[in-house]
Amino acid sequence: MSFAMLKRLTSGSSQQPPSTYSPHILPLLQSLLAALADIDFEYQKDRETILKSPIDEPLKQRAVATLAKRHHERRNPYLRELDKLERQIQRTFS
């Protein structure tokens, strides 16, 4: 999603332009971004825990790879929803 589009959606302006987006878009956008932030935070925390652990390096690398794969799988549905939302917003403002 472009910065300009995100800024337009999140601006605090009380006056809406004649062509506006559905009122459910902003809460949905915020919810999706919050979920992604939570997933990313958890991933970083778990990754740091693994990297700081005293286990052997090959086991550590496998654990990090498994964690990264799980992270990617958890993020994908949210990224797909964001993509759909972006297309919807683009159609609204086109």
Short mmCIF file of C-alpha atoms in Angstrom, two decimals:
data_model
loop_
_atom_site.label_atom_id
_atom_site.label_comp_id
_atom_site.label_asym_id
_atom_site.label_seq_id
_atom_site.Cartn_x
_atom_site.Cartn_y
_atom_site.Cartn_z
CA MET A 1 0.00 0.00 0.00
CA SER A 2 1.39 3.36 -0.94
CA PHE A 3 2.27 5.87 1.75
CA ALA A 4 -0.01 8.49 0.17
CA MET A 5 -2.96 6.11 0.20
CA LEU A 6 -2.31 5.08 3.80
CA LYS A 7 -2.00 8.74 4.81
CA ARG A 8 -5.27 9.57 3.07
CA LEU A 9 -7.03 6.74 4.93
CA THR A 10 -5.66 7.59 8.34
CA SER A 11 -5.89 11.37 8.22
CA GLY A 12 -7.97 12.84 10.98
CA SER A 13 -9.94 15.05 8.64
CA SER A 14 -13.61 15.29 9.63
CA GLN A 15 -14.61 16.25 6.11
CA GLN A 16 -14.65 13.39 3.66
CA PRO A 17 -14.07 13.94 -0.04
CA PRO A 18 -17.01 13.24 -2.34
CA SER A 19 -15.54 9.85 -3.27
CA THR A 20 -14.95 8.06 0.03
CA TYR A 21 -14.10 4.53 1.03
CA SER A 22 -16.41 2.26 2.96
CA PRO A 23 -16.36 3.03 6.70
CA HIS A 24 -15.22 -0.52 7.50
CA ILE A 25 -11.94 -0.16 5.59
CA LEU A 26 -9.96 1.84 8.15
CA PRO A 27 -10.78 -0.43 11.12
CA LEU A 28 -10.01 -3.47 8.97
CA LEU A 29 -6.72 -1.94 7.84
CA GLN A 30 -5.78 -1.15 11.43
CA SER A 31 -6.70 -4.65 12.55
CA LEU A 32 -4.64 -6.31 9.81
CA LEU A 33 -1.62 -4.11 10.50
CA ALA A 34 -1.88 -4.74 14.24
CA ALA A 35 -2.03 -8.51 13.68
CA LEU A 36 1.04 -8.35 11.44
CA ALA A 37 2.89 -6.27 14.03
CA ASP A 38 2.05 -8.84 16.72
CA ILE A 39 3.22 -11.71 14.51
CA ASP A 40 6.46 -9.89 13.66
CA PHE A 41 7.13 -8.99 17.29
CA GLU A 42 6.62 -12.58 18.41
CA TYR A 43 8.88 -13.83 15.63
CA GLN A 44 11.68 -11.42 16.55
CA LYS A 45 11.39 -12.29 20.24
CA ASP A 46 11.48 -16.04 19.54
CA ARG A 47 14.34 -15.65 17.06
CA GLU A 48 16.42 -13.74 19.60
CA THR A 49 15.72 -16.42 22.21
CA ILE A 50 16.93 -19.13 19.83
CA LEU A 51 20.02 -17.19 18.79
CA LYS A 52 21.00 -16.50 22.40
CA SER A 53 20.46 -20.10 23.47
CA PRO A 54 23.43 -22.35 24.25
CA ILE A 55 22.40 -25.07 21.77
CA ASP A 56 24.71 -26.23 18.98
CA GLU A 57 24.89 -23.97 15.94
CA PRO A 58 23.44 -26.47 13.41
CA LEU A 59 20.43 -27.10 15.66
CA LYS A 60 20.09 -23.37 16.24
CA GLN A 61 20.06 -22.72 12.48
CA ARG A 62 17.40 -25.41 11.91
CA ALA A 63 15.27 -23.91 14.67
CA VAL A 64 15.59 -20.43 13.15
CA ALA A 65 14.70 -21.80 9.70
CA THR A 66 11.62 -23.56 11.11
CA LEU A 67 10.62 -20.41 12.96
CA ALA A 68 11.04 -18.31 9.80
CA LYS A 69 8.89 -20.74 7.82
CA ARG A 70 6.16 -20.62 10.46
CA HIS A 71 6.41 -16.82 10.54
CA HIS A 72 5.97 -16.65 6.77
CA GLU A 73 2.98 -19.01 6.89
CA ARG A 74 1.31 -16.99 9.66
CA ARG A 75 1.81 -13.68 7.81
CA ASN A 76 0.56 -14.81 4.40
CA PRO A 77 -3.21 -14.69 5.09
CA TYR A 78 -2.91 -11.16 6.47
CA LEU A 79 -0.81 -10.02 3.52
CA ARG A 80 -3.39 -11.44 1.12
CA GLU A 81 -6.14 -9.55 2.95
CA LEU A 82 -4.09 -6.34 2.82
CA ASP A 83 -3.60 -6.85 -0.91
CA LYS A 84 -7.36 -7.27 -1.43
CA LEU A 85 -8.02 -4.21 0.69
CA GLU A 86 -5.49 -2.17 -1.28
CA ARG A 87 -7.16 -3.14 -4.56
CA GLN A 88 -10.53 -2.16 -3.11
CA ILE A 89 -9.15 1.22 -2.03
CA GLN A 90 -7.55 1.80 -5.42
CA ARG A 91 -10.87 1.11 -7.14
CA THR A 92 -12.60 3.56 -4.81
CA PHE A 93 -10.16 6.38 -5.51
CA SER A 94 -9.62 5.70 -9.22
#
